[in-house]
Rosetta silent file (secondary structure, phi, psi, omega in degrees, C-alpha in Angstrom):
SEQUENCE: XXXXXXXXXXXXXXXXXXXXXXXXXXXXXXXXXXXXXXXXXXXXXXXXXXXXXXXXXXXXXXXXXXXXXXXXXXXXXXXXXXXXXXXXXXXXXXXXXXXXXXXXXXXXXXXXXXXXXXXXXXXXXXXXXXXXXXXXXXXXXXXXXXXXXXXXXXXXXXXXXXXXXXXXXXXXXXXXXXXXXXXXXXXXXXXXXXXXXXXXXXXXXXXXXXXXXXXXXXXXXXXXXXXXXXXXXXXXXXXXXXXXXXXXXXXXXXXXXXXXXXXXXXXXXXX
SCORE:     score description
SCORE:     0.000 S_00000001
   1 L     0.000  131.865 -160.853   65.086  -72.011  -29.004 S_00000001
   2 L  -105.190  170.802 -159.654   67.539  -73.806  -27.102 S_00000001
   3 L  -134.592   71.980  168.119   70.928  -73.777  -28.275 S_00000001
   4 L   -95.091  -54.976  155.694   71.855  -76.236  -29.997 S_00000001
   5 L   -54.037  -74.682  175.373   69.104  -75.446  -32.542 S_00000001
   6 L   -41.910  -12.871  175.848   70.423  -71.971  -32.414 S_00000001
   7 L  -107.346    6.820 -139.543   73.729  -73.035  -33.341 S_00000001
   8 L  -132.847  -76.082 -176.172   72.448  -75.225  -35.993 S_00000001
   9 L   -58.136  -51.804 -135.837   69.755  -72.816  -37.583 S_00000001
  10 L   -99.283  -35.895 -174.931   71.909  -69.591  -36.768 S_00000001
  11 L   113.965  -10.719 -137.879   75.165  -70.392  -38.227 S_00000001
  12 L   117.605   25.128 -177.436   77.482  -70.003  -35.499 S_00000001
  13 H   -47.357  -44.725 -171.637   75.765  -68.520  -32.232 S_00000001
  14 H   -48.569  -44.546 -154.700   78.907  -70.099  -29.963 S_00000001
  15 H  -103.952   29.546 -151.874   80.684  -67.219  -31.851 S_00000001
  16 H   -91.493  -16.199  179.182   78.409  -64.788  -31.719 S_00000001
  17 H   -62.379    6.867 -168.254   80.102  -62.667  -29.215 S_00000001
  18 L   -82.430 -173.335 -174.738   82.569  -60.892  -31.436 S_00000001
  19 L  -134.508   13.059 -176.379   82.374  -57.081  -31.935 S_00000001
  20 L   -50.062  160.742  149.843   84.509  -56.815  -35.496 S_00000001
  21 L   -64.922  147.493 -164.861   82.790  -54.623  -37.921 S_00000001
  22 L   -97.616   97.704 -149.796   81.348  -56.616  -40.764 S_00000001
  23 E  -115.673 -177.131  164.223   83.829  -56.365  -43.457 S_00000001
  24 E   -65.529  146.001  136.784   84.358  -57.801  -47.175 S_00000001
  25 L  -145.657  128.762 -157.962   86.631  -60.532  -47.818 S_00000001
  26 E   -95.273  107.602 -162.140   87.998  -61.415  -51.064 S_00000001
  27 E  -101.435  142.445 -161.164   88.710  -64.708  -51.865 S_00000001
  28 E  -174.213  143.525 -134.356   90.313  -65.772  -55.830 S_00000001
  29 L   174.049  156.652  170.591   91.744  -68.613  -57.258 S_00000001
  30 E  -101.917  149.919 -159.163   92.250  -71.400  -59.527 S_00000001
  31 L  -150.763   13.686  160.131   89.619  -74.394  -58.188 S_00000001
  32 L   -44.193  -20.305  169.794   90.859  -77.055  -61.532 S_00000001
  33 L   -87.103   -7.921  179.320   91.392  -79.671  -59.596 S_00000001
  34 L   -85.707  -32.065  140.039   88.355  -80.195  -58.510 S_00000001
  35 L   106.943   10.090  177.757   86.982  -81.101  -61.895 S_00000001
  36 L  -118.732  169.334  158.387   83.554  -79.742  -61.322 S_00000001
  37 L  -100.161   32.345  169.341   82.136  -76.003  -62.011 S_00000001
  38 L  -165.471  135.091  176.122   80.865  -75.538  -58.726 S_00000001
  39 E  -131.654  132.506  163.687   82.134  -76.101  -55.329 S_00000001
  40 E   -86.739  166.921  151.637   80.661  -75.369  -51.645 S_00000001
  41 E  -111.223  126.914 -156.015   81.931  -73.647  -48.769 S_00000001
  42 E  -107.624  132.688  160.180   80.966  -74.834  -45.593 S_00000001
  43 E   -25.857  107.858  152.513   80.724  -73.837  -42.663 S_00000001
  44 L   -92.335   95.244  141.353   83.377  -75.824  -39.555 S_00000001
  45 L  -154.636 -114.419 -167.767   81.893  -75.678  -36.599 S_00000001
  46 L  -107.474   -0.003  164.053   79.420  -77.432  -34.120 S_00000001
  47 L   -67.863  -46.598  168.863   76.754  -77.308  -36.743 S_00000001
  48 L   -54.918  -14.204  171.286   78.059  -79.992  -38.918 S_00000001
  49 L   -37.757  -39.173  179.590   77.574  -82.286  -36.478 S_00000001
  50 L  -103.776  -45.510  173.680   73.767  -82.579  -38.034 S_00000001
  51 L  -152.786  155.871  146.642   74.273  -80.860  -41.232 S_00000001
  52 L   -41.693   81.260 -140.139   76.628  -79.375  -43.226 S_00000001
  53 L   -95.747  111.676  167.024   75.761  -75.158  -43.464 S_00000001
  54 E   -65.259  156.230  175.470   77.084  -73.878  -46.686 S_00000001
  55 E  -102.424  -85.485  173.817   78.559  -70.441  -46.633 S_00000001
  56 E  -140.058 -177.434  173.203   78.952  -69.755  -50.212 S_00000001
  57 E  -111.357  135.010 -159.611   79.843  -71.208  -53.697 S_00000001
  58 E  -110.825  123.742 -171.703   82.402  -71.014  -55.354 S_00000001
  59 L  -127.872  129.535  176.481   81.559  -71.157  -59.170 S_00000001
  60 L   -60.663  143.136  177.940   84.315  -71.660  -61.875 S_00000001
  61 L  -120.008 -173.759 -161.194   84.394  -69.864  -65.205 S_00000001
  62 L   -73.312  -17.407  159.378   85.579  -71.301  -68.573 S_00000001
  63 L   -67.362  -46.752 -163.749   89.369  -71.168  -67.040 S_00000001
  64 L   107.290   -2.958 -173.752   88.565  -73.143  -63.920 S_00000001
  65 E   -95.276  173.529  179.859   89.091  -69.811  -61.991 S_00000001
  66 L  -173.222  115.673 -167.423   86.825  -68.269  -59.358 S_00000001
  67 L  -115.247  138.157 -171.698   86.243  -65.302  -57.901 S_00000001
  68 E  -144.169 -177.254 -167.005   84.215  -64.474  -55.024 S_00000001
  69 L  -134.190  124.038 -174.488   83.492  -61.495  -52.285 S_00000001
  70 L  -148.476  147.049 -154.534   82.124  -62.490  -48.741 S_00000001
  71 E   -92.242   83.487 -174.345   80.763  -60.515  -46.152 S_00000001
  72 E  -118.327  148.897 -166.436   82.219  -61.666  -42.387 S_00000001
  73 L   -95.775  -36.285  164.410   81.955  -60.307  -38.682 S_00000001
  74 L  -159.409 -123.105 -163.640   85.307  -62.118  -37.431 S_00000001
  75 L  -111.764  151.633 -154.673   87.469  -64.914  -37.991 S_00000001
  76 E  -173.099  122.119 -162.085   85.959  -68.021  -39.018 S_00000001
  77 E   -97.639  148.898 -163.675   87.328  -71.929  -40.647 S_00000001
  78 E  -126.383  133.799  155.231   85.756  -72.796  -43.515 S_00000001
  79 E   -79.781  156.085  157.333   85.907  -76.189  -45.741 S_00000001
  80 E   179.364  123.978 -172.295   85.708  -76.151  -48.997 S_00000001
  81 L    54.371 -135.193 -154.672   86.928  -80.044  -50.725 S_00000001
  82 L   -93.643   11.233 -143.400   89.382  -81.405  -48.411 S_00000001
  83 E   -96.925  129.256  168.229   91.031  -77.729  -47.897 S_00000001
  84 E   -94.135  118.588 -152.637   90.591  -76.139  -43.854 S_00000001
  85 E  -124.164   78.077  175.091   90.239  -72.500  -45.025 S_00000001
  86 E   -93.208  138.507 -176.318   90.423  -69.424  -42.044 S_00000001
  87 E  -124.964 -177.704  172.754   89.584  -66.221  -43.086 S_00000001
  88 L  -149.593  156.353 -165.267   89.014  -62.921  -41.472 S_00000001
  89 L   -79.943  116.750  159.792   87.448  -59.551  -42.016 S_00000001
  90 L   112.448   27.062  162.457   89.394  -57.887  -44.940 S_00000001
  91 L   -83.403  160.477  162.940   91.710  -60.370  -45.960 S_00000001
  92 E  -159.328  132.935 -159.991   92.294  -61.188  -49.375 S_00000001
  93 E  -160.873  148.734  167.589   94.117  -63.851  -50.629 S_00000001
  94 E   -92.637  117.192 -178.912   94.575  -66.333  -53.715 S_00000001
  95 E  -122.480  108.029  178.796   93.842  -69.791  -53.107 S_00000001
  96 E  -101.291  117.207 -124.517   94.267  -72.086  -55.624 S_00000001
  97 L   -99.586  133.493  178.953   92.532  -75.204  -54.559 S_00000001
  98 L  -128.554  149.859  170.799   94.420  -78.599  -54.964 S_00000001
  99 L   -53.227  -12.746  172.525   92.498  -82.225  -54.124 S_00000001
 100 L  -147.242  152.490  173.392   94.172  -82.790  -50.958 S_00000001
 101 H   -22.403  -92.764 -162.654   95.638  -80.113  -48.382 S_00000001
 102 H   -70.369   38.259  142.827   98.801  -80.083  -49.304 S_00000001
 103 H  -117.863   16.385  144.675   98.167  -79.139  -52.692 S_00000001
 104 L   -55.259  126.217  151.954   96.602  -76.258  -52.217 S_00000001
 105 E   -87.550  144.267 -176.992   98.100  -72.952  -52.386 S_00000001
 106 E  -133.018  147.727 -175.816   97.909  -69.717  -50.596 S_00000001
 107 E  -132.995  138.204  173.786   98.987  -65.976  -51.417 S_00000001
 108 E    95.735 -151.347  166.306   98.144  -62.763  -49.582 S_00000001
 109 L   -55.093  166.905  179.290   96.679  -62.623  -46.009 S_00000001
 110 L    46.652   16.300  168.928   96.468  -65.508  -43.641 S_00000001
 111 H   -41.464  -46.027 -166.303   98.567  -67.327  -46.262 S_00000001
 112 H   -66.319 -103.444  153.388  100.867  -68.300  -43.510 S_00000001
 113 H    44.321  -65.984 -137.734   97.781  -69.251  -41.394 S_00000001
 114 H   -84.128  -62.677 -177.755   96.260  -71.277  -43.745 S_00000001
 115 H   -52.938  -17.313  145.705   99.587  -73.142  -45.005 S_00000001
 116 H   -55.674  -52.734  170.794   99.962  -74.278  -41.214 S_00000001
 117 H   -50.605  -48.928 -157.155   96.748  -75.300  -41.077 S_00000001
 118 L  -118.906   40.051 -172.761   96.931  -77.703  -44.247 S_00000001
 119 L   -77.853  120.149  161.518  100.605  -78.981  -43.224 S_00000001
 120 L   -51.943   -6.079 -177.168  101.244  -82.355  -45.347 S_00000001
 121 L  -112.772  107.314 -168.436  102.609  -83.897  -42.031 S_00000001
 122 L   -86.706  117.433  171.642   99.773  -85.331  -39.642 S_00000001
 123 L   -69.750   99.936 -168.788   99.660  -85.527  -35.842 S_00000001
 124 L  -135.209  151.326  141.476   98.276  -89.202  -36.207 S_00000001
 125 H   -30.016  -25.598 -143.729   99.677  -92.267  -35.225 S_00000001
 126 H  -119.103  -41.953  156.650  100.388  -93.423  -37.748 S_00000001
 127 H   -42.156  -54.723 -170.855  102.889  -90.407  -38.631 S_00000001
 128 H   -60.188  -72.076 -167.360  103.984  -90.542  -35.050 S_00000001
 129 L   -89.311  -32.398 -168.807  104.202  -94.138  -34.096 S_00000001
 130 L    52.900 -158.400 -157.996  104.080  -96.273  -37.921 S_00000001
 131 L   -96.356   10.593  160.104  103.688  -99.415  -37.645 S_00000001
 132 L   -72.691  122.409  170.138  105.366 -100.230  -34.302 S_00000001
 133 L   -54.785  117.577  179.741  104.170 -101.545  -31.400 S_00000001
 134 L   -75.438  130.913  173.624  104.676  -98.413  -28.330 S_00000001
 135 L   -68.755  -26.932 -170.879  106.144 -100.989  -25.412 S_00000001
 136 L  -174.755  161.549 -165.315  104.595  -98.738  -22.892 S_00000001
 137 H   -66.096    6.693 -170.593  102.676  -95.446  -22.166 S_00000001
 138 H  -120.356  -17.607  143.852  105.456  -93.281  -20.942 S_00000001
 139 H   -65.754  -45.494 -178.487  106.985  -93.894  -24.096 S_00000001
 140 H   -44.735  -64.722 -158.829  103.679  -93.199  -25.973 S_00000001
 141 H   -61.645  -46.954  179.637  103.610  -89.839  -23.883 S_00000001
 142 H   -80.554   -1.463  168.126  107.067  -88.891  -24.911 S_00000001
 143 H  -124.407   -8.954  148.558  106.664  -88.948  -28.718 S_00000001
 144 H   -59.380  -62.035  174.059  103.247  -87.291  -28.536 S_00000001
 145 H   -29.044  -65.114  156.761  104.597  -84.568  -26.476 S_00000001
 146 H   -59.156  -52.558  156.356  107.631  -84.173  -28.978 S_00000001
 147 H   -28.543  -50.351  173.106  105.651  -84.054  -31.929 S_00000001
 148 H   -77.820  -42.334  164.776  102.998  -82.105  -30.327 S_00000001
 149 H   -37.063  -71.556 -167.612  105.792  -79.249  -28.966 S_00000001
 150 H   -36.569  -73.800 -166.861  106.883  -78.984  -32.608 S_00000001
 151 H   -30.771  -73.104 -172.492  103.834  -78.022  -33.803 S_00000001
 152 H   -64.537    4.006  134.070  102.989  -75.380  -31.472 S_00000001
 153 H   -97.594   -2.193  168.468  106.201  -73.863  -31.681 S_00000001
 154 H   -49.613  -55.236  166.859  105.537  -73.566  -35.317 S_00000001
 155 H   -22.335  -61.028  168.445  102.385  -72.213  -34.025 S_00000001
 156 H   -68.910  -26.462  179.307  103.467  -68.992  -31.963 S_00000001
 157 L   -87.652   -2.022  156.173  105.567  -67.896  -34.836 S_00000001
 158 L   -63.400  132.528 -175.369  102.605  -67.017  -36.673 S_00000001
 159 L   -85.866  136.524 -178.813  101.408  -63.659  -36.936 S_00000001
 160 L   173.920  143.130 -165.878   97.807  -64.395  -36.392 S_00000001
 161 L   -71.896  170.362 -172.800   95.248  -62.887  -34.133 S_00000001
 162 H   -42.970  -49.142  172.594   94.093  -64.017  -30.705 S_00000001
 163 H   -54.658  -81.687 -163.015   91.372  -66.653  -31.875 S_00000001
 164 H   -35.119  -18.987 -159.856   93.000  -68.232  -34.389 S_00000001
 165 H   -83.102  -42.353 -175.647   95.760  -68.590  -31.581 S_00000001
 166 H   -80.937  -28.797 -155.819   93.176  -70.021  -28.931 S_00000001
 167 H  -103.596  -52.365 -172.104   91.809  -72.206  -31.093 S_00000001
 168 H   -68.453   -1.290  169.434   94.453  -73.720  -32.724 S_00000001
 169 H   -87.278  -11.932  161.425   96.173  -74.335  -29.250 S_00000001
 170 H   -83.566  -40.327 -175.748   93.362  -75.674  -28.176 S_00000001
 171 H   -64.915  -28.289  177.976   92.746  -78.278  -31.078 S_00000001
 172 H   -59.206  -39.552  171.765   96.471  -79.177  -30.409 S_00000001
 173 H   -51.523  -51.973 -176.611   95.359  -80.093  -26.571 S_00000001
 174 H   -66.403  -44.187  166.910   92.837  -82.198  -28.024 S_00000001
 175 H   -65.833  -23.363  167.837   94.674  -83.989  -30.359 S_00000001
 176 H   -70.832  -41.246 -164.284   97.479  -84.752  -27.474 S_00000001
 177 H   -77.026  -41.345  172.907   94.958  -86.217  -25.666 S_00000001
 178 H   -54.363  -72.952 -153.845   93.143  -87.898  -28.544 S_00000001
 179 H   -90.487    5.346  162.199   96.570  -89.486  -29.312 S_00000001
 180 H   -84.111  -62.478 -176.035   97.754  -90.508  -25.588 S_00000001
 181 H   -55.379  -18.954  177.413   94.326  -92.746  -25.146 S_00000001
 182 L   -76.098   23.869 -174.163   95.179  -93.974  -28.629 S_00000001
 183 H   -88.389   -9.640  159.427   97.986  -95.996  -26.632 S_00000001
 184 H   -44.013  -42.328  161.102   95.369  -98.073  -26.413 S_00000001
 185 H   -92.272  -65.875 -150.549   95.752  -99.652  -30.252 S_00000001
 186 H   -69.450  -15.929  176.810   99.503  -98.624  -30.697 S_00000001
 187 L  -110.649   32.715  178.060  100.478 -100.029  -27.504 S_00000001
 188 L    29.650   49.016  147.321   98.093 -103.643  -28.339 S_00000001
 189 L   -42.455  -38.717  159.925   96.047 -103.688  -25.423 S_00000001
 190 L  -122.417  160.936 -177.798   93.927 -105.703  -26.451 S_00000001
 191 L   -83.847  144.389  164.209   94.110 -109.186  -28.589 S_00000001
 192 L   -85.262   -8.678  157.622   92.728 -109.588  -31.480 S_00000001
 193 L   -99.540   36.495  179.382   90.689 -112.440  -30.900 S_00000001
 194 L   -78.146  128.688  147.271   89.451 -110.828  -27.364 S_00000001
 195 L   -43.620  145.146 -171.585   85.757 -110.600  -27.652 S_00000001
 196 H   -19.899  -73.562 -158.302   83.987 -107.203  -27.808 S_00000001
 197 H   -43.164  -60.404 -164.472   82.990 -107.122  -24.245 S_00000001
 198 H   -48.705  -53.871  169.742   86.340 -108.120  -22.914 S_00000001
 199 H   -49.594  -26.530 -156.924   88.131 -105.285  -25.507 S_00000001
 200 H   -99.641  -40.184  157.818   85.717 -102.917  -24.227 S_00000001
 201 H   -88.576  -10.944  159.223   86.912 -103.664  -20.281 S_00000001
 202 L   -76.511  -13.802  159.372   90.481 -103.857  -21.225 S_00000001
 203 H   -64.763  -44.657  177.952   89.821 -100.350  -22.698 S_00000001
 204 H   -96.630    1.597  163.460   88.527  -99.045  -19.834 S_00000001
 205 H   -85.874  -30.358 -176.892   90.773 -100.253  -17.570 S_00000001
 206 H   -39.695  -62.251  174.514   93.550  -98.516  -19.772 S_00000001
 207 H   -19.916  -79.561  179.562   91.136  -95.432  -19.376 S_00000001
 208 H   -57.514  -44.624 -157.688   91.528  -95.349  -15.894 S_00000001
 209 H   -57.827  -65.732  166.632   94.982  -95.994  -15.432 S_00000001
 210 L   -52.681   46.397 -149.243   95.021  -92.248  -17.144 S_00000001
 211 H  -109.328  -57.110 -177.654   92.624  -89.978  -15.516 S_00000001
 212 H   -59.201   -2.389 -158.273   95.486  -87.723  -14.179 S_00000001
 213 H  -105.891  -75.522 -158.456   97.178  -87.381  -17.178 S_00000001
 214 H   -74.982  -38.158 -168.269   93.822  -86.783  -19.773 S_00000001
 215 H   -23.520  -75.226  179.220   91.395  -85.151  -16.781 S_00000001
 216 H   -37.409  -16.348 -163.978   93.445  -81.725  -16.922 S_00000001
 217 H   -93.222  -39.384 -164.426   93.383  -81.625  -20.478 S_00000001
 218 H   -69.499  -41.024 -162.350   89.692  -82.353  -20.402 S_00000001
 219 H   -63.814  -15.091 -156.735   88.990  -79.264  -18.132 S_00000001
 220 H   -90.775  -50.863 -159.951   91.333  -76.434  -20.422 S_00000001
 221 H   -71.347  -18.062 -176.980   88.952  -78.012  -23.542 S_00000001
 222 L  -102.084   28.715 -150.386   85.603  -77.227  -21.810 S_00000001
 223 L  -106.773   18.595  154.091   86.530  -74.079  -19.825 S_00000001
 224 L  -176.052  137.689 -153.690   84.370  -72.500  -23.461 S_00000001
 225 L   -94.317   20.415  166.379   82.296  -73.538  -25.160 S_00000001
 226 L   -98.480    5.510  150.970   83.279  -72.444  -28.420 S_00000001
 227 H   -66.277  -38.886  161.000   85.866  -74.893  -28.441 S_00000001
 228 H   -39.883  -19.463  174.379   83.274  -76.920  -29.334 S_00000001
 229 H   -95.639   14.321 -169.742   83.446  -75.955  -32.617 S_00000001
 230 L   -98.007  113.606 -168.337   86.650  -77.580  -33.245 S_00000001
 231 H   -87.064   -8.729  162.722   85.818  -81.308  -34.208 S_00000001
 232 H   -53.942  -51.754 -179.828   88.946  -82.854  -32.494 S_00000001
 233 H   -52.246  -35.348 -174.525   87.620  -81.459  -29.133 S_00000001
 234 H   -93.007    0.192  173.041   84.063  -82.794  -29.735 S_00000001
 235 H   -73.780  -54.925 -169.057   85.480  -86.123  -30.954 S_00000001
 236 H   -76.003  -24.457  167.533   87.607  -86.806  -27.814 S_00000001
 237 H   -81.895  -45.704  166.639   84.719  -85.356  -25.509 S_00000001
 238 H   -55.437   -5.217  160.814   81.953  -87.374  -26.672 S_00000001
 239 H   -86.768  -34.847 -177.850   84.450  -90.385  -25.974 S_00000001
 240 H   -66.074  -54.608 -158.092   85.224  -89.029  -22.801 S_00000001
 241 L   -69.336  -40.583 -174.302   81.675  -88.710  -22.258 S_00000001
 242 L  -115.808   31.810  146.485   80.604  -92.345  -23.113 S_00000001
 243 L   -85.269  -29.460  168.316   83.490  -94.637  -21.691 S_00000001
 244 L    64.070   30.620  165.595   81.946  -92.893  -18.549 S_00000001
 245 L   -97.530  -38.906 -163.016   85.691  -92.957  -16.660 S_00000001
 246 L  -105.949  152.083  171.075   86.849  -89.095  -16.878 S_00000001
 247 L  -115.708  138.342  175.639   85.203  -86.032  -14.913 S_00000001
 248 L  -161.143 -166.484 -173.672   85.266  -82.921  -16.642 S_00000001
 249 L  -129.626  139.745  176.063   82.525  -80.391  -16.920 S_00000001
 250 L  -134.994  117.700  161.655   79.688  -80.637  -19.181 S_00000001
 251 L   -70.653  156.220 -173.145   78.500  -78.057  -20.221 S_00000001
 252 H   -41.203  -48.272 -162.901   74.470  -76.797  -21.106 S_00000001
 253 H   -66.954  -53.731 -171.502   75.560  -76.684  -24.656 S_00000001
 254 H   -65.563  -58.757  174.971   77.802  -80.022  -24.622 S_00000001
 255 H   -50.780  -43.354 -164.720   74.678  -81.857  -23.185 S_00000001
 256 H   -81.612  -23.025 -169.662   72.222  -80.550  -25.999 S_00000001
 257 H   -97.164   26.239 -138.122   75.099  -81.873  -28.680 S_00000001
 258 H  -133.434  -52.423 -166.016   74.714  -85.160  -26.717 S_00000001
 259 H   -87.836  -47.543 -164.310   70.824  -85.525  -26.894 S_00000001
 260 H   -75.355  -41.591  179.664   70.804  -83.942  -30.794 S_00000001
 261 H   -68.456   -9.807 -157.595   74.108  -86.670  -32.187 S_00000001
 262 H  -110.025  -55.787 -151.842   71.714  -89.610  -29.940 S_00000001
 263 H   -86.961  -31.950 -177.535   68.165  -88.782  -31.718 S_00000001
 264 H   -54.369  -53.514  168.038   70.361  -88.024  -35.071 S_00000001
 265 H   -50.564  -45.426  166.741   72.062  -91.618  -34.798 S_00000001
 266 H   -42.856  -44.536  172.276   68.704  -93.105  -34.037 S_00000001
 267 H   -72.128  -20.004  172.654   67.316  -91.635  -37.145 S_00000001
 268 H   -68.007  -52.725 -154.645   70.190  -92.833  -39.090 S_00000001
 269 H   -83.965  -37.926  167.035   69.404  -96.289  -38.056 S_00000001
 270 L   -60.260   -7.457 -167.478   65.760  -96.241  -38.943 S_00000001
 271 L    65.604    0.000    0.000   66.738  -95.033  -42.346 S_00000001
């Protein structure tokens, strides 16, 4: 089974390397906002790409509460509505579920964790930049940078174990990167009545202009390939990958989620 499949079917293979003990962890909670008596929890990683792998369900009682017990081998982000949920083996914590991140609450372990994660303040553009036109990319670069700094010292003052630490400093690379080529809209590169084609080589000249700047960035996101399971990193690589300007290394893995998102769009189109 090659492994792509294996990561699909399996659950999580990319992660398969951990050595934790397999412990309980007890999750509890009010889940009223969601307005239904059953919600899933899903799997984030390089599986959703195809489908969406439930973990468990979270089922509501005549309160709206919900309590559940789940069996896990290490640390692992979870969905569940609009909420980015990491847990680990033997936490337990109350999470009372709100319709968007930042109305969710969290109590016990990984509170902190979690409440980082599902910060009401976005690294977007649109947080960053608003509705001004950036005059020029070294400006661009200097209010990503600040922005992006904050976070991650927010970051390090977490008590939070090695992964979670690697990962989220890695989705923060990715999202730096993500938002310097997005100088590309915010700094109007192209017109709006430029035809595709032409937007599509003013994009790529843009591209180029940057290769020292995004390359390095590209190599720290592929140097494992369990970054992959982070969907900024596979957003900004598969972009990388088909503007066909940046060298990075692609990996066996990165190629099979290349071939599987290609026959999946194709099947999409066929209905």
């Amino acid at each position: 089974m090659n492994i792509i499949k294996a990561t699909i079917f399996g659950a999580g293979l990319l992660l398969a390397g951990a050595s934790a003990a397999q412990t309980d962890v007890k999750l509890s909670g009010s889940m009223k906002a969601f307005r239904v008596p059953q919600k899933e929890m899903t799997f984030v990683d390089i599986s959703t790409e195809v489908f969406p792998q439930k973990a468990s369900l979270l089922v509501a009682d005549a309160d709206g509460m919900y309590n559940i017990k789940l069996a896990v081998k290490q640390g692992r982000y979870y969905d569940v509505g609009h909420t980015l949920l990491y847990i680990s083996p033997g936490d337990e914590m109350k999470v009372d579920f709100g319709m968007l991140p930042h109305g969710t609450t969290f109590a016990g372990s990984k509170a902190e964790l979690n409440q980082y994660l599902n910060k009401k303040t976005g690294l977007d553009g649109w947080s960053i930049f608003g509705l001004k036109k950036v005059d020029t990319f070294d400006n661009c670069k200097v209010k990503v940078d600040s922005a992006i700094n904050e976070r991650q010292k927010e970051l390090v003052k977490l008590k939070a174990d090695s992964y979670f630490l690697d990962m989220e400093t890695t989705r923060l690379k990715a999202i730096r990167a993500s938002l310097y080529l997005n100088f590309f809209q915010t700094g109007q590169l192209a017109e709006y009545k430029d035809p595709q084609e032409l937007k599509l080589e003013k994009k790529k000249r843009f591209y180029q202009s940057v290769t020292s700047v995004i390359e390095p960035l590209l190599k720290e996101l592929t140097a494992s390939d369990r970054y992959l399971d982070l969907s900024e990193v596979r957003q900004l690589l598969t972009e990388c990958n088909t503007t066909n300007v940046f060298r990075f290394p692609k990996s066996k893995t990165f190629l099979e989620l290349t071939a599987t998102c290609e026959k999946r769009d194709a099947l999409d189109s066929r209905g």
